PDB file of C-alpha atoms in Angstrom:
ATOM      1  CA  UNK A  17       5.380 -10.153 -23.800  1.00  0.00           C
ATOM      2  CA  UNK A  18       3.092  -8.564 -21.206  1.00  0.00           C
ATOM      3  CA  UNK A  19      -0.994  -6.749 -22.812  1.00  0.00           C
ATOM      4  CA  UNK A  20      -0.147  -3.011 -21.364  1.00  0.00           C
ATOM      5  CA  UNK A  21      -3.528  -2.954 -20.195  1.00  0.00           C
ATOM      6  CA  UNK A  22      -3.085  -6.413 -18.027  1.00  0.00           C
ATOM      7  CA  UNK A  23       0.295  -4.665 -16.918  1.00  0.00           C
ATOM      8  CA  UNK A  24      -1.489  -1.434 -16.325  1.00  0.00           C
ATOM      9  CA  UNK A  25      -4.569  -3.247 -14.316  1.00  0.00           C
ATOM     10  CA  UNK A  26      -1.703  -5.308 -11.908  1.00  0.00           C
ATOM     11  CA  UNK A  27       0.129  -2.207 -11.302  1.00  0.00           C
ATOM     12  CA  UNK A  28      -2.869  -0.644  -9.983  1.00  0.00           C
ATOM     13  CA  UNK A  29      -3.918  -3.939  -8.359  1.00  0.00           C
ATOM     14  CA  UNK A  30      -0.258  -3.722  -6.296  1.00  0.00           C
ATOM     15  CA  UNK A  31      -1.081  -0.158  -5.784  1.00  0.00           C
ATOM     16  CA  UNK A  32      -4.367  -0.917  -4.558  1.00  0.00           C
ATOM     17  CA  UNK A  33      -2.911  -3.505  -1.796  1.00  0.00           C
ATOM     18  CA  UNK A  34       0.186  -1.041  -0.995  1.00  0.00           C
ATOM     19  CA  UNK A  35      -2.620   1.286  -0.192  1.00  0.00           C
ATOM     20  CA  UNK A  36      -4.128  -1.123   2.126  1.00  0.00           C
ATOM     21  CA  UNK A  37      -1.064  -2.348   3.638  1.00  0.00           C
ATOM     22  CA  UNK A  38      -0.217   0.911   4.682  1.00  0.00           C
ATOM     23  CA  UNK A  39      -3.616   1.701   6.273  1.00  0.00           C
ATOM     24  CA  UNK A  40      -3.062  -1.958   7.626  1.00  0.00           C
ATOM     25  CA  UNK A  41       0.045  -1.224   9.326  1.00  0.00           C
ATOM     26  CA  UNK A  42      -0.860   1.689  10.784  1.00  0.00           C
ATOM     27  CA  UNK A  43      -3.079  -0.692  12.639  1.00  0.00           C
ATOM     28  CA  UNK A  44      -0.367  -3.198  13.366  1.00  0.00           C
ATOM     29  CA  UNK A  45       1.577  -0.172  14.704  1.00  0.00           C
ATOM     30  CA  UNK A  46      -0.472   0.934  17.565  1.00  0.00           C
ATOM     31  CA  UNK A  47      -1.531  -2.282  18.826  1.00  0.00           C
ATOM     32  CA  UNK A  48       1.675  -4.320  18.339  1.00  0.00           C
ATOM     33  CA  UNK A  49       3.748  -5.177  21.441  1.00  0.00           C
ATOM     34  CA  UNK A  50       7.652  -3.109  21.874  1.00  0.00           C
ATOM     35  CA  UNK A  51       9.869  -5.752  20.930  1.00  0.00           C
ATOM     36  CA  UNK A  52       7.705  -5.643  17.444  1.00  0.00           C
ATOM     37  CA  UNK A  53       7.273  -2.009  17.082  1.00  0.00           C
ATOM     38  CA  UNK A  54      10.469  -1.177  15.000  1.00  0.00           C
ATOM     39  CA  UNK A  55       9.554  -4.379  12.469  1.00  0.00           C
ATOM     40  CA  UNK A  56       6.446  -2.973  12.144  1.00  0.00           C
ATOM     41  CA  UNK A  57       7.573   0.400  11.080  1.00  0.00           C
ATOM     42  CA  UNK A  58      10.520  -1.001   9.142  1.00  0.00           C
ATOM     43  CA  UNK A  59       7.195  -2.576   7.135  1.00  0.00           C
ATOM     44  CA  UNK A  60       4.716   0.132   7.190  1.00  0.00           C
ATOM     45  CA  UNK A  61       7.621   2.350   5.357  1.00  0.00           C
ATOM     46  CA  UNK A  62       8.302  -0.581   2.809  1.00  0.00           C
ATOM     47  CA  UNK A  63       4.755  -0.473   1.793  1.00  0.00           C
ATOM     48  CA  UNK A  64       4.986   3.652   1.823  1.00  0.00           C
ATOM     49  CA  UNK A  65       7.822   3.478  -0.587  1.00  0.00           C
ATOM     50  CA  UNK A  66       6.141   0.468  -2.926  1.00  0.00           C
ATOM     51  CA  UNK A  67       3.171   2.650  -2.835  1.00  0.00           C
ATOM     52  CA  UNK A  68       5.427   5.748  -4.240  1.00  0.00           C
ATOM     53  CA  UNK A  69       6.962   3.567  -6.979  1.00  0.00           C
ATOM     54  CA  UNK A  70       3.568   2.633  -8.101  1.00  0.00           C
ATOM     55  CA  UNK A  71       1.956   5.407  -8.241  1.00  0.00           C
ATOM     56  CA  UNK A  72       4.617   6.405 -10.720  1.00  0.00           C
ATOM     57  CA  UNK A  73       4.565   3.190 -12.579  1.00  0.00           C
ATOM     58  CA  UNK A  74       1.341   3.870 -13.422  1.00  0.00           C
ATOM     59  CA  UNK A  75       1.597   7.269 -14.777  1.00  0.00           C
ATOM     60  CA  UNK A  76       4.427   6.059 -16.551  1.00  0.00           C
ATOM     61  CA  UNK A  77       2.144   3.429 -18.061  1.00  0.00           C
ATOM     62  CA  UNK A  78      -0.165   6.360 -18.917  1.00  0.00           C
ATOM     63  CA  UNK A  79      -2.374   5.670 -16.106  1.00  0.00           C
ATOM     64  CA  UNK A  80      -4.203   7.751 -13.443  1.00  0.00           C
ATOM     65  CA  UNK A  81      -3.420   6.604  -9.853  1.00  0.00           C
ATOM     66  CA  UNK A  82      -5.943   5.484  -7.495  1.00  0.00           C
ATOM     67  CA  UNK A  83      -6.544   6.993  -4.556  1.00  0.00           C
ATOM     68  CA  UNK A  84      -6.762   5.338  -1.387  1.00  0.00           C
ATOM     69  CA  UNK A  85      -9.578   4.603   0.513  1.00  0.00           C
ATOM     70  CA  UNK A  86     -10.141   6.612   3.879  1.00  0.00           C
ATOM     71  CA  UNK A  87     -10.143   3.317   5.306  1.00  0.00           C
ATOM     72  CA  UNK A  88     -10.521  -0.500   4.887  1.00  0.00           C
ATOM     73  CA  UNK A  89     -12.287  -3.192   6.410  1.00  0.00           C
ATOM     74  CA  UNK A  90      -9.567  -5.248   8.654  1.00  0.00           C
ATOM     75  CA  UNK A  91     -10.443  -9.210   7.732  1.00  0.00           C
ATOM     76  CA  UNK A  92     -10.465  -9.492  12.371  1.00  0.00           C
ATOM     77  CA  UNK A  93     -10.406  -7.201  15.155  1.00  0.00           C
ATOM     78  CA  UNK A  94      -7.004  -6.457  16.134  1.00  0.00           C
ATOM     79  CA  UNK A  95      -7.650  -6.153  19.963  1.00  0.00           C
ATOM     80  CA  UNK A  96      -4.056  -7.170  20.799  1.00  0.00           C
ATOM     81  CA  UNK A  97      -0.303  -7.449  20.004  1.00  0.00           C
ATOM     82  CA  UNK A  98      -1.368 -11.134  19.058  1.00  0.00           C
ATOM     83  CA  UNK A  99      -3.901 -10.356  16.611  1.00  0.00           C
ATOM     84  CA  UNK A 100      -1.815  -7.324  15.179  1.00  0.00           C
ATOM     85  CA  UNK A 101       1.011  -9.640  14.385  1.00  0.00           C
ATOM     86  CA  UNK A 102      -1.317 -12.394  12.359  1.00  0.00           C
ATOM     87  CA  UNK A 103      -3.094  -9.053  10.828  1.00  0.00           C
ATOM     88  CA  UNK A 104       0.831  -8.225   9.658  1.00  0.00           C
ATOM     89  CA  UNK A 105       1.034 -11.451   8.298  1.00  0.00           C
ATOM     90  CA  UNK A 106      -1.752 -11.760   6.505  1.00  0.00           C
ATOM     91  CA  UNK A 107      -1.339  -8.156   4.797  1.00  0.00           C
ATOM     92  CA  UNK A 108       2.138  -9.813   3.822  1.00  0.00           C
ATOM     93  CA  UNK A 109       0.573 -12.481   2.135  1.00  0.00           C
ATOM     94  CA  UNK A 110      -2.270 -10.453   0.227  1.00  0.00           C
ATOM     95  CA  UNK A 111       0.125  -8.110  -0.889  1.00  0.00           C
ATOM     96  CA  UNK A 112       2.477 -11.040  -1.898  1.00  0.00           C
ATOM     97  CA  UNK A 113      -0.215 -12.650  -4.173  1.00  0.00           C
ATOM     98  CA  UNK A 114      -0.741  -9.361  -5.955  1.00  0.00           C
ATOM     99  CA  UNK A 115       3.006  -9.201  -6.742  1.00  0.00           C
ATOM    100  CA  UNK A 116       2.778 -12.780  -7.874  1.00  0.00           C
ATOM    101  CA  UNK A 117       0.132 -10.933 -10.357  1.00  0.00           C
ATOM    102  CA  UNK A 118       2.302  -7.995 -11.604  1.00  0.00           C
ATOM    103  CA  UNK A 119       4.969 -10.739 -11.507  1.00  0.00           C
ATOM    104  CA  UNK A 120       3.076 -12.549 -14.311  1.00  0.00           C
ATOM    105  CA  UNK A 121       1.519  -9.090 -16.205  1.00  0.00           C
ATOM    106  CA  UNK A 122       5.023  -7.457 -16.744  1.00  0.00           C
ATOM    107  CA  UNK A 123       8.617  -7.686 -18.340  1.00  0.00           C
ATOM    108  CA  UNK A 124      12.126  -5.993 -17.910  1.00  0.00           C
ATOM    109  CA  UNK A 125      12.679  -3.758 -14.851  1.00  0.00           C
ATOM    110  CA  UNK A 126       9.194  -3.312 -13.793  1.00  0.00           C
ATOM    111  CA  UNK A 127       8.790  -7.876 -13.695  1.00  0.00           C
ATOM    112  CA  UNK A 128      12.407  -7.462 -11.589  1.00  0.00           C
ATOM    113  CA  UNK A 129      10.855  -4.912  -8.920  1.00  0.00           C
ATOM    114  CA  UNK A 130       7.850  -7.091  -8.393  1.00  0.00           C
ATOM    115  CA  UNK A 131       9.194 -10.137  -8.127  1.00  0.00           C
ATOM    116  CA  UNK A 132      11.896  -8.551  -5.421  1.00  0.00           C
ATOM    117  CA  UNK A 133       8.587  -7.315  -3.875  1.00  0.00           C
ATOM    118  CA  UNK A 134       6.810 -10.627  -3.832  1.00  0.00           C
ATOM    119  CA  UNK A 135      10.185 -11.587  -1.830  1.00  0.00           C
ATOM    120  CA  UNK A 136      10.055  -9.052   0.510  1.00  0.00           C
ATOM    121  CA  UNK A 137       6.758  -9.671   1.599  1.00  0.00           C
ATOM    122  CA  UNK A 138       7.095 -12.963   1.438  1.00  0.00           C
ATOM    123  CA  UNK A 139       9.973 -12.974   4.022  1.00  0.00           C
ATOM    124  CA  UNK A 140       8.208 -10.243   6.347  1.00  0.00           C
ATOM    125  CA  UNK A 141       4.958 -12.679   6.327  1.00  0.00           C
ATOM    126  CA  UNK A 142       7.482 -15.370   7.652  1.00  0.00           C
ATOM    127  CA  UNK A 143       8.713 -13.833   9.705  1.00  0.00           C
ATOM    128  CA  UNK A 144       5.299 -12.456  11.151  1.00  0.00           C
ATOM    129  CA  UNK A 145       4.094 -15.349  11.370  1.00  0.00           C
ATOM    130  CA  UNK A 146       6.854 -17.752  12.163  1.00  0.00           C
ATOM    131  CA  UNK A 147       6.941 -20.166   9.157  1.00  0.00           C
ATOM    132  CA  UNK A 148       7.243 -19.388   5.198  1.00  0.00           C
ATOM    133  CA  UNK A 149       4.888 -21.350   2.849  1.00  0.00           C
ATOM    134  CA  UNK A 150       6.052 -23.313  -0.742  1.00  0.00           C
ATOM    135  CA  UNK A 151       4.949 -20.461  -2.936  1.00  0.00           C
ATOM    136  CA  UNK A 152       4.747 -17.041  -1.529  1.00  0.00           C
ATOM    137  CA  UNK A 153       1.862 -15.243  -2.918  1.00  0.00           C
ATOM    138  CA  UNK A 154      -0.165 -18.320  -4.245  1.00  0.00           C
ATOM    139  CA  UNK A 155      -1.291 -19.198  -0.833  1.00  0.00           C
ATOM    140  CA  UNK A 156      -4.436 -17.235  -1.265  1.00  0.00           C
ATOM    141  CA  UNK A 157      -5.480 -18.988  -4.530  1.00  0.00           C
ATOM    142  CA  UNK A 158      -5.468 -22.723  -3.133  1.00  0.00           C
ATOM    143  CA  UNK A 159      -8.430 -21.218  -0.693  1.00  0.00           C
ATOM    144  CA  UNK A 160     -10.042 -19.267  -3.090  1.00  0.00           C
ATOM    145  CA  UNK A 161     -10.623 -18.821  -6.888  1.00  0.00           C
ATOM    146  CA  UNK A 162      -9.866 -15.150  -8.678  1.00  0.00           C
ATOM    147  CA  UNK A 163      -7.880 -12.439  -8.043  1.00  0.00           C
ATOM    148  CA  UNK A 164      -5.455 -12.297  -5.181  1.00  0.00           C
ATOM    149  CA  UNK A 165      -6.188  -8.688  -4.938  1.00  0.00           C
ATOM    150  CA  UNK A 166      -6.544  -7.379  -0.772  1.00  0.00           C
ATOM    151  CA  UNK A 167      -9.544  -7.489   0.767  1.00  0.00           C
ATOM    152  CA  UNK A 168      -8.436  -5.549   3.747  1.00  0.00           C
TER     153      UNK A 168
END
């Protein structure tokens, strides 16, 4: 059984890297090549639509919603179709690990949607970046200790 505060602090953790994943893609958008464009917007309005749910997750948990930032740092300059693609993947992969998170903090329906968004973004990181890894959304926490809340 899930502390409704840890559930309430990984909702807003997911919401925090839907937030950024949008503002991410956006990125990816206007610098990735054609043949990518319509994966890219296929993701940016995945990460729209997670960021919806979550916002009313956390009202339902009694929650107030944080707002997004005007904008984030991007972890590279994203020059190129190249570097958008790896910038895709990586926002994948943070936003995978903070699943992994909400994953672990809740039960019932909400544990159910997370984990099926953990798999999502695992798959769209694999396929942005041409491989999958063991455990989608742990990546992050071999290099680093803490959170695997975005930094972008």
């Amino acid at each position: 059984m899930s502390d409704s505060k840890d559930e309430l602090r990984a909702v807003q953790a997911a919401l925090g890297a839907e937030h950024a994943a949008v503002y991410g893609f956006g990125v990816v958008g206007g610098r990735i090549g054609e043949a990518r464009r319509a994966e890219a917007r296929t993701a940016y309005d995945a990460h729209r639509a997670r960021r919806d749910e979550l916002q009313r997750a956390v009202r339902d948990l009694g929650g107030e919603p944080e707002a997004s930032a005007a904008a984030y740092a991007l972890p590279f300059a994203v020059p190129d179709s190249a570097a958008a693609a790896r910038l895709a993947a990586q926002l994948e992969e943070r936003v995978a690990g903070v699943y992994s998170d909400l994953v672990r903090a809740s039960t019932g329906a909400r544990r159910g949607r997370a984990a099926e968004a953990l798999r999502e973004a695992a798959v769209r990181a694999a396929r942005w970046r041409g491989g999958s890894v063991a455990f989608p959304g742990l990546a992050e926490r071999a290099a680093t200790p803490g959170s695997s809340a975005p930094k972008a």
